[in-house]
Tab-separated table of C-alpha atoms and ligand atoms in Angstrom:
chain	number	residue	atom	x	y	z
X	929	UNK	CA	20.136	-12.339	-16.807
X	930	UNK	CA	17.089	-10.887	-15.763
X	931	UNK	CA	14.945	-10.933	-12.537
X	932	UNK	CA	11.335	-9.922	-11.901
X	933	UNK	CA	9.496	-9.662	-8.876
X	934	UNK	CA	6.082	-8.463	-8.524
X	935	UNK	CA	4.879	-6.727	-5.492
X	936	UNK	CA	1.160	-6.000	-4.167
X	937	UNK	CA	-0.718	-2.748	-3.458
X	938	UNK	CA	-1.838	-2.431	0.161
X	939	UNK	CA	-4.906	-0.947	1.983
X	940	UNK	CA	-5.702	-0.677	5.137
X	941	UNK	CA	-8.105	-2.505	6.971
X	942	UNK	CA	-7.758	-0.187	10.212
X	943	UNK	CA	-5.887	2.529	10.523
X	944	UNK	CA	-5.201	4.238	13.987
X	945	UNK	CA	-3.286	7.426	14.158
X	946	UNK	CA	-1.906	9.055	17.174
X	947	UNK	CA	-0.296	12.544	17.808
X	948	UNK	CA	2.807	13.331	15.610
X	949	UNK	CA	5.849	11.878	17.653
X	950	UNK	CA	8.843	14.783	17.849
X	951	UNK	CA	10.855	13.020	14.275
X	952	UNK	CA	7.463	14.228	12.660
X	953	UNK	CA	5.927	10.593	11.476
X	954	UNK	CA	2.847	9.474	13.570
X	955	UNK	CA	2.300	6.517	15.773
X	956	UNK	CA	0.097	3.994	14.167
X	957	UNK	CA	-1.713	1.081	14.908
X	958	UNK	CA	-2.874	0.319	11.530
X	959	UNK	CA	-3.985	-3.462	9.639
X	960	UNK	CA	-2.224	-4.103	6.406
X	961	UNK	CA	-4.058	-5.956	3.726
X	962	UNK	CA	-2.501	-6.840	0.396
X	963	UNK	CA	-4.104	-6.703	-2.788
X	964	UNK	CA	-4.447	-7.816	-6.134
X	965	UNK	CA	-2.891	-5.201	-8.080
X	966	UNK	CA	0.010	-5.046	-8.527
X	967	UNK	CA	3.428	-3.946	-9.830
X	968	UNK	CA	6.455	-5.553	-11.457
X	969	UNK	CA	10.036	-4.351	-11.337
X	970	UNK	CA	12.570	-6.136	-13.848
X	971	UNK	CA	16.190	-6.007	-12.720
X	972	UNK	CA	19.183	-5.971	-15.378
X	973	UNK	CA	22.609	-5.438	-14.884
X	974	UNK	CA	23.317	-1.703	-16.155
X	975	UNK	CA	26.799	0.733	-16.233
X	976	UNK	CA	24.211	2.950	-14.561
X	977	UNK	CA	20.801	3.147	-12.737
X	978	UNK	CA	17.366	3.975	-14.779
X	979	UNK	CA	14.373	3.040	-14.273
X	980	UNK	CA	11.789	3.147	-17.395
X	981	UNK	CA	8.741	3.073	-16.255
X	982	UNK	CA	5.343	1.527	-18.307
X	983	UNK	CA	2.126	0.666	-16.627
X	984	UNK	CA	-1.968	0.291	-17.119
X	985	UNK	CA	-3.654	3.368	-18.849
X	986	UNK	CA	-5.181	4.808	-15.954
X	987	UNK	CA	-1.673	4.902	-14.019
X	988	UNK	CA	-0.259	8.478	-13.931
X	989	UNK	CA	3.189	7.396	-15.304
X	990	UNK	CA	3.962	10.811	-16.240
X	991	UNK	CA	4.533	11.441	-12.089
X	992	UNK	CA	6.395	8.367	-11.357
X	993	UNK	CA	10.137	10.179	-10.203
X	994	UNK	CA	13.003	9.335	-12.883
X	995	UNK	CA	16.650	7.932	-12.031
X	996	UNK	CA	17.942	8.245	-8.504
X	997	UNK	CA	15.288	9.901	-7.237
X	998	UNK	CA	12.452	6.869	-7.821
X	999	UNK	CA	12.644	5.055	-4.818
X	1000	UNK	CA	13.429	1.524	-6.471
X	1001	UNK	CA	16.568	3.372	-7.363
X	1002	UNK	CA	17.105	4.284	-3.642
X	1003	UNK	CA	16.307	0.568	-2.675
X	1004	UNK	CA	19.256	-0.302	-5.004
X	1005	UNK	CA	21.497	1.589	-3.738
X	1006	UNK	CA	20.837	1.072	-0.065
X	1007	UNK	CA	21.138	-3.056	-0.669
X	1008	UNK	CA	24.915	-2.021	-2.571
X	1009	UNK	CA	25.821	-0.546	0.514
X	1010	UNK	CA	24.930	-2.846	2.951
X	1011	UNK	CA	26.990	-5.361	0.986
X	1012	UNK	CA	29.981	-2.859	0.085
X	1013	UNK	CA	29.159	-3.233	-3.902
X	1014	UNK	CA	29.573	-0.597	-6.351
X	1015	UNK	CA	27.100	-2.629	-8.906
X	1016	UNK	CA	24.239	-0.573	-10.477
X	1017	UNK	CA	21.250	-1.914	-12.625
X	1018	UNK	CA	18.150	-0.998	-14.837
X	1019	UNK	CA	14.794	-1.449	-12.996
X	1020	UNK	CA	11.957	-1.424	-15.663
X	1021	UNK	CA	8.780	-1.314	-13.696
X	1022	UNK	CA	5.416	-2.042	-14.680
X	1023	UNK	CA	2.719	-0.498	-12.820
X	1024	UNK	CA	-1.002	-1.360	-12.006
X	1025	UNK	CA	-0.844	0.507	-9.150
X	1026	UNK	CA	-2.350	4.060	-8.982
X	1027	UNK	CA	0.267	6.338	-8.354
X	1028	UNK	CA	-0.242	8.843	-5.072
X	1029	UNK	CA	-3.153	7.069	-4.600
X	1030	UNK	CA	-2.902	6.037	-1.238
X	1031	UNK	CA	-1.877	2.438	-1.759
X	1032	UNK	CA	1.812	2.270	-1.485
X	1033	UNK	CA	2.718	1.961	-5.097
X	1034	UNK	CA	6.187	3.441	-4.514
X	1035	UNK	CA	6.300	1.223	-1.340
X	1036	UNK	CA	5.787	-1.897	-3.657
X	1037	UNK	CA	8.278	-0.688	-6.152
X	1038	UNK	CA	11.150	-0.488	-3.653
X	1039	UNK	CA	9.918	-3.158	-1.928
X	1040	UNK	CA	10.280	-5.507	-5.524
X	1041	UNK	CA	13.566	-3.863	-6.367
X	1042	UNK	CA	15.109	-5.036	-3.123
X	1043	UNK	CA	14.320	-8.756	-3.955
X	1044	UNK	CA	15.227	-8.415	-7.606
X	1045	UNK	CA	18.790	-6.958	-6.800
X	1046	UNK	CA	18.807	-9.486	-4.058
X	1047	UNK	CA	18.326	-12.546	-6.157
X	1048	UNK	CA	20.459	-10.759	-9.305
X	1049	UNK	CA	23.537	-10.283	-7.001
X	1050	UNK	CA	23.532	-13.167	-4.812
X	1051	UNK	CA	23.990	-11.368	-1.963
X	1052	UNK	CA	21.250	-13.760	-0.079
X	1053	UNK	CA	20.210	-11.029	2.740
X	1054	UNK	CA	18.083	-12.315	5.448
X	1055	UNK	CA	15.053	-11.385	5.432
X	1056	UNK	CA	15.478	-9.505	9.196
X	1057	UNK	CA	18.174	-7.314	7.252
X	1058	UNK	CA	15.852	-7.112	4.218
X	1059	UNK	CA	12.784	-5.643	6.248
X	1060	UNK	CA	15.236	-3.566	7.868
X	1061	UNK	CA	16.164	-1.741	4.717
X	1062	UNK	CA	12.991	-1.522	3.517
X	1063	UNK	CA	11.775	0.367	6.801
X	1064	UNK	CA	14.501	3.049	6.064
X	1065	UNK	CA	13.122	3.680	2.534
X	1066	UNK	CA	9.691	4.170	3.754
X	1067	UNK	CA	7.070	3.188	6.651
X	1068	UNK	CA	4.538	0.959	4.027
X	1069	UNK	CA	8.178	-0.949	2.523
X	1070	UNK	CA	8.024	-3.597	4.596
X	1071	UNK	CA	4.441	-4.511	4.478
X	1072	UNK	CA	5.109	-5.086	0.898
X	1073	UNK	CA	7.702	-7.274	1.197
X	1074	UNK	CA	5.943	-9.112	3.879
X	1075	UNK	CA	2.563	-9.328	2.260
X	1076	UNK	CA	-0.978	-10.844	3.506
X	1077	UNK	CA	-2.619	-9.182	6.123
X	1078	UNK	CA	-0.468	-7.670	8.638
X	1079	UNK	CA	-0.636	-5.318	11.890
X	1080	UNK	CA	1.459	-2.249	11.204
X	1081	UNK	CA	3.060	-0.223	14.516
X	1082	UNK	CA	5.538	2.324	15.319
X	1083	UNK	CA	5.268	4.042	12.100
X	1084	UNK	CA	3.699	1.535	10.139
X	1085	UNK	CA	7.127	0.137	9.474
X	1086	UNK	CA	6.962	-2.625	12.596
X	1087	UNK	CA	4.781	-5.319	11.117
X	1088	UNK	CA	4.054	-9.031	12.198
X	1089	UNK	CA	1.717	-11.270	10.206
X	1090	UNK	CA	-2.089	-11.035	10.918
X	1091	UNK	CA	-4.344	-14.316	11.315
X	1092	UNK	CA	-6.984	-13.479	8.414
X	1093	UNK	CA	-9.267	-16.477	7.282
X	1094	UNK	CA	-11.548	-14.654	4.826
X	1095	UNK	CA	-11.227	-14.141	1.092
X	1096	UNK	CA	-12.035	-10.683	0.445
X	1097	UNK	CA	-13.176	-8.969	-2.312
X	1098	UNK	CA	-12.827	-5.041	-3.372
X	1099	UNK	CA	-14.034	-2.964	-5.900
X	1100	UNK	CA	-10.949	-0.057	-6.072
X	1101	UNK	CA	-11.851	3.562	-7.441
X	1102	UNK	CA	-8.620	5.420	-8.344
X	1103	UNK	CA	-9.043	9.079	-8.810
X	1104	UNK	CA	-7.310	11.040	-11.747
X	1105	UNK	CA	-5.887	13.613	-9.202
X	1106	UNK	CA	-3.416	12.441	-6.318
X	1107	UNK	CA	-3.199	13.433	-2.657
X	1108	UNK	CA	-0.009	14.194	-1.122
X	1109	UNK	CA	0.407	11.932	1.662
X	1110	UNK	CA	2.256	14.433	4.044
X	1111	UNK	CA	-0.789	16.584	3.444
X	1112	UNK	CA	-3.293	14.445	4.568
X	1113	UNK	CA	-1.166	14.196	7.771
X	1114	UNK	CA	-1.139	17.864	8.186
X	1115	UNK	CA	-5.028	18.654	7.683
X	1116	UNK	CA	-5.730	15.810	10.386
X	1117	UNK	CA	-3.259	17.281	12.786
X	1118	UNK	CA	-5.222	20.665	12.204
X	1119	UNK	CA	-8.552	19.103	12.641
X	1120	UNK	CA	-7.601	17.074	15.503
X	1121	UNK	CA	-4.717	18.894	17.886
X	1122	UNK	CA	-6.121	16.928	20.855
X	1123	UNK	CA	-5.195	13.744	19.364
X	1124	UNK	CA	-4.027	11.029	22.493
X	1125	UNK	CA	-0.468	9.733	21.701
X	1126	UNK	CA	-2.019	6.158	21.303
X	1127	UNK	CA	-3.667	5.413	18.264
X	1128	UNK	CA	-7.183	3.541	18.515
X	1129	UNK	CA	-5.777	-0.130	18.417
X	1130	UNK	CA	-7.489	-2.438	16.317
X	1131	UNK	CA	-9.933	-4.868	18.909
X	1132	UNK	CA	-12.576	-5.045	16.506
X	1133	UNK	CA	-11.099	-5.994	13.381
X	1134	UNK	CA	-9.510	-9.650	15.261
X	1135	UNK	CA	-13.053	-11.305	14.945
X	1136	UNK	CA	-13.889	-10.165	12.100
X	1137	UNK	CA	-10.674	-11.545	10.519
X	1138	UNK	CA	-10.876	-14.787	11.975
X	1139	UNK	CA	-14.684	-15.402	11.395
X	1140	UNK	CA	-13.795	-14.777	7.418
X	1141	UNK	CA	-17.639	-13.341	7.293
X	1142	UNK	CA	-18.152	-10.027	4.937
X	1143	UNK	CA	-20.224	-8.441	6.851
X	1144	UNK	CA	-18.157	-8.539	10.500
X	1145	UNK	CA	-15.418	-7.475	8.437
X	1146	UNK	CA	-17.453	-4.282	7.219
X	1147	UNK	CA	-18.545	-3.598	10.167
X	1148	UNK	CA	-14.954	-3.363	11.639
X	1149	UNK	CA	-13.158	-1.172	8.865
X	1150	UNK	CA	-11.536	2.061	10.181
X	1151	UNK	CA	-9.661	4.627	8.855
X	1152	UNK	CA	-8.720	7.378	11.391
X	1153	UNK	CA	-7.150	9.864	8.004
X	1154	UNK	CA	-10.501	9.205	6.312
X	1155	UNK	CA	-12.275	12.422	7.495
X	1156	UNK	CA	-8.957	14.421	6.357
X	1157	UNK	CA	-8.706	12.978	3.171
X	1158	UNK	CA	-12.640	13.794	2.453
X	1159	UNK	CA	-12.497	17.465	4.129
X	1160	UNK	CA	-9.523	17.787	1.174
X	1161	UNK	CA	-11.879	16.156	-1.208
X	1162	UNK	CA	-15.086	16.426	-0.626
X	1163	UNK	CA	-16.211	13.956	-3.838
X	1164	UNK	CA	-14.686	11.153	-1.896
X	1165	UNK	CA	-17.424	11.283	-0.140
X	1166	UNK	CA	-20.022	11.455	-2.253
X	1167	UNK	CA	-18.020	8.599	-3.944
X	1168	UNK	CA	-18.063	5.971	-1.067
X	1169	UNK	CA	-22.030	6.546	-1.077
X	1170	UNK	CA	-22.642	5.691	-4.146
X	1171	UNK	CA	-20.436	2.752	-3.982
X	1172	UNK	CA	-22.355	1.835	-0.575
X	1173	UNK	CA	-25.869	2.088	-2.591
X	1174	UNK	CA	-24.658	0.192	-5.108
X	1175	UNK	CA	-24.363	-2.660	-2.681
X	1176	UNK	CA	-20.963	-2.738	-1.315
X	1177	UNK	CA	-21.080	-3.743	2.005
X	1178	UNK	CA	-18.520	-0.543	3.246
X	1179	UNK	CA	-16.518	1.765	1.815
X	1180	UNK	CA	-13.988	3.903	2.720
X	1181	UNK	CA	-10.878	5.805	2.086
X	1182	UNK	CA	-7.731	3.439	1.361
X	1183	UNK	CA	-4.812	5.071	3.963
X	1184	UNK	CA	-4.609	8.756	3.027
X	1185	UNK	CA	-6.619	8.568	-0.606
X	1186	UNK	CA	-7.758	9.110	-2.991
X	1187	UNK	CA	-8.378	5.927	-4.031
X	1188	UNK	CA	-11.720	4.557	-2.690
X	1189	UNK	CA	-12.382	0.548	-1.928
X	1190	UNK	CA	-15.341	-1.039	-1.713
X	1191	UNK	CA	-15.977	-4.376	0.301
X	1192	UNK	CA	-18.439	-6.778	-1.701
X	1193	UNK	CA	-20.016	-9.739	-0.387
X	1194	UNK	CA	-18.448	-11.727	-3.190
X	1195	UNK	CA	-16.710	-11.659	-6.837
X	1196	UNK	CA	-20.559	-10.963	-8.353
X	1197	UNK	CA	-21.261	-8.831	-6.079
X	1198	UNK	CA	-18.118	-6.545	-6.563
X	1199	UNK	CA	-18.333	-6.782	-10.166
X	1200	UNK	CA	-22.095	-5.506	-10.043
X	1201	UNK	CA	-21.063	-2.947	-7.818
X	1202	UNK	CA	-17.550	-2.156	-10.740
X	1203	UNK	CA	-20.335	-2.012	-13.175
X	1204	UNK	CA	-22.654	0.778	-11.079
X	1205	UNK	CA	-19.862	3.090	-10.919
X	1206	UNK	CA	-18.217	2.708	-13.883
X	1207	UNK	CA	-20.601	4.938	-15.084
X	1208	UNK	CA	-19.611	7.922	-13.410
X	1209	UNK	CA	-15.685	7.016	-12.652
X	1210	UNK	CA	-13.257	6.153	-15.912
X	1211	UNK	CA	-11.402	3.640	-13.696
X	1212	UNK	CA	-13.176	1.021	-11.514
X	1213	UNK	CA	-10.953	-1.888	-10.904
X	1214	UNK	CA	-11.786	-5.755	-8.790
X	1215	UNK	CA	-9.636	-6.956	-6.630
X	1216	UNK	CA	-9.386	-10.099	-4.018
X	1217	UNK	CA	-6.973	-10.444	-1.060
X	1218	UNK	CA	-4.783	-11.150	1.052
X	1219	UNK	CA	-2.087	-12.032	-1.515
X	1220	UNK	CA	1.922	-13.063	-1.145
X	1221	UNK	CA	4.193	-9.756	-0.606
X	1222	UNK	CA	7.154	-9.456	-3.141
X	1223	UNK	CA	8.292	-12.234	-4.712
X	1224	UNK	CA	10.130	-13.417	-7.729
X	1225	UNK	CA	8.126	-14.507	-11.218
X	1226	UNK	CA	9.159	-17.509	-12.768
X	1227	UNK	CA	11.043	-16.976	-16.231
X	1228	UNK	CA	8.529	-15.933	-19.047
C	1716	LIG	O1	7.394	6.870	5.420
C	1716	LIG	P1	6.886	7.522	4.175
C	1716	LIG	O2	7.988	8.072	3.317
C	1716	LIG	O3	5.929	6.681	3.402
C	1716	LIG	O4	6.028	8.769	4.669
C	1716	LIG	C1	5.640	9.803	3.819
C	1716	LIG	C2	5.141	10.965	4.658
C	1716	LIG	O5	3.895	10.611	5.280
C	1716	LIG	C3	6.047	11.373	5.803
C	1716	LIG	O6	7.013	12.299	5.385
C	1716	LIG	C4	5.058	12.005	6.778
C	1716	LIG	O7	4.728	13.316	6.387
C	1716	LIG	C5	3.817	11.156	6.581
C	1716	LIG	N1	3.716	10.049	7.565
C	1716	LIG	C6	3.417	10.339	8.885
C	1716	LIG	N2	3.308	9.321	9.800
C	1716	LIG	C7	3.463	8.033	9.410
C	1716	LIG	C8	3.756	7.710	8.065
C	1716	LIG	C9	3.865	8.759	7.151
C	1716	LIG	O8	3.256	11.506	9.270
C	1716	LIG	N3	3.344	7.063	10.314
């Protein structure tokens, strides 16, 4: 028997950071929106764990971590132990998802490997215990199990569903070189060591939400890491302009980057602005949210 669940990228709509707490992580107040990319992690019974990995061309598969140290590994054997099993399994994944791209690939990978091994072992945990795990494999984990749009606090790993009416669409621009997370955090704790303990909450992004209207919703976007991740890269940049005079609506950083997302007014209007940068980028992708966090495909 086999079971596959598929599990969305995220990006943030807002994302407020405050001073790094004493464990390290920083305080967020941050908006999680799911979208339509995504990655699918098959779960077999196995005498051992492995995870082969396949995915999209323009995924760097090459720097996905092998055996126990991918994180859909880790998910397995954190759900083992909370039931006392001593079961292991093969998790094939499929990814869409760009890879250290600042959209919680990994996140969605341990976030599908907890339902598959879930559903495989009848072990039937609730989904309090399952966000639970997830939050100890990573602060984005439970977003992707939870899916839609969501308001993300503590350390992004506190999350509660988020009243969203629109249907959004986003043109996403991967870049061919990743940006360490952790790194990000450290060049906007340089550039901003007066940094209040509260992150900027997220007033302005509630209308815009609820009105479902394009252009609130640009007006609203926020990404606190976003002049971090461009002092790092300076052609992200130079990126989200283009994009903009295309005729995106707003662009910005997604979380800590690289990747770039556009808002569009519409599905023309994102694939006219896909089309406009596809001649400078190899990899311009559409995509449309919110969509459902993990959940399990019906037999192929
Ligand atoms: O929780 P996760 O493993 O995704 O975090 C990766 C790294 O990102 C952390 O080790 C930390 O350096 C940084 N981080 C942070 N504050 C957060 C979330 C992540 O500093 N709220």
């Amino acid at each position: 028997m086999s079971i596959t669940v598929r599990a969305p990228a995220k990006i943030n709509l807002h994302l407020g950071v405050g001073a790094a707490r004493e464990d390290g992580f920083h305080p967020l107040v941050t908006v999680y929106h799911a979208i339509s990319l995504y990655d699918d992690v098959t779960a077999v019974a196995a005498e051992a764990w492995s995870t082969p990995v396949d995915g999209a061309a323009y995924v760097d598969l090459a720097s996905v971590p092998a055996g126990e140290d991918n994180i859909a590994v880790r998910a397995g054997q954190l759900l083992a132990q909370r039931h006392g099993l001593s079961r292991r399994a093969a998790l094939s994944t499929y990814k869409s998802i760009p890879v250290a791209g600042g959209m919680a690939g990994g996140s969605a990978d341990a976030a599908a490997a907890l339902v598959a091994l879930d559903r495989l072992w009848g072990t039937g945990t609730p989904d309090d215990q399952l966000l639970a795990l997830a939050s100890r494999l990573g602060s984005d984990v439970p977003f992707a199990l939870l899916g839609g749009t969501a308001l993300g606090t503590g350390r992004g790993e506190i999350v509660e569903p988020w009243e969203d009416n629109g249907a959004w669409w986003w043109v996403v621009v991967p870049s061919e070189v990743g940006l360490s997370t952790p790194a990000v955090y450290r060049h906007w704790d340089a550039l901003f060591p007066d940094a209040p303990a509260e992150p900027p909450p997220a007033h302005r992004l509630v209308g815009a939400l609820k009105t479902g209207e394009p252009l609130r919703l640009a007006a609203a976007l926020h990404n606190d890491l976003e002049a971090a991740a461009i002092d790092l890269r300076p052609d992200l940049g130079a990126l989200i302009e283009k994009g903009q005079a295309e005729g995106a609506l707003r662009g910005l950083v997604s979380g800590s980057g690289p990747t770039c997302v556009f808002l569009c007014a519409g599905a023309e209007e994102a694939r006219a602005v896909a089309a406009g940068l596809a001649a400078e980028h190899p990899v311009v992708l559409t995509a449309h949210g919110p969509v459902a966090g993990a959940h399990v495909l019906p037999d192929a």
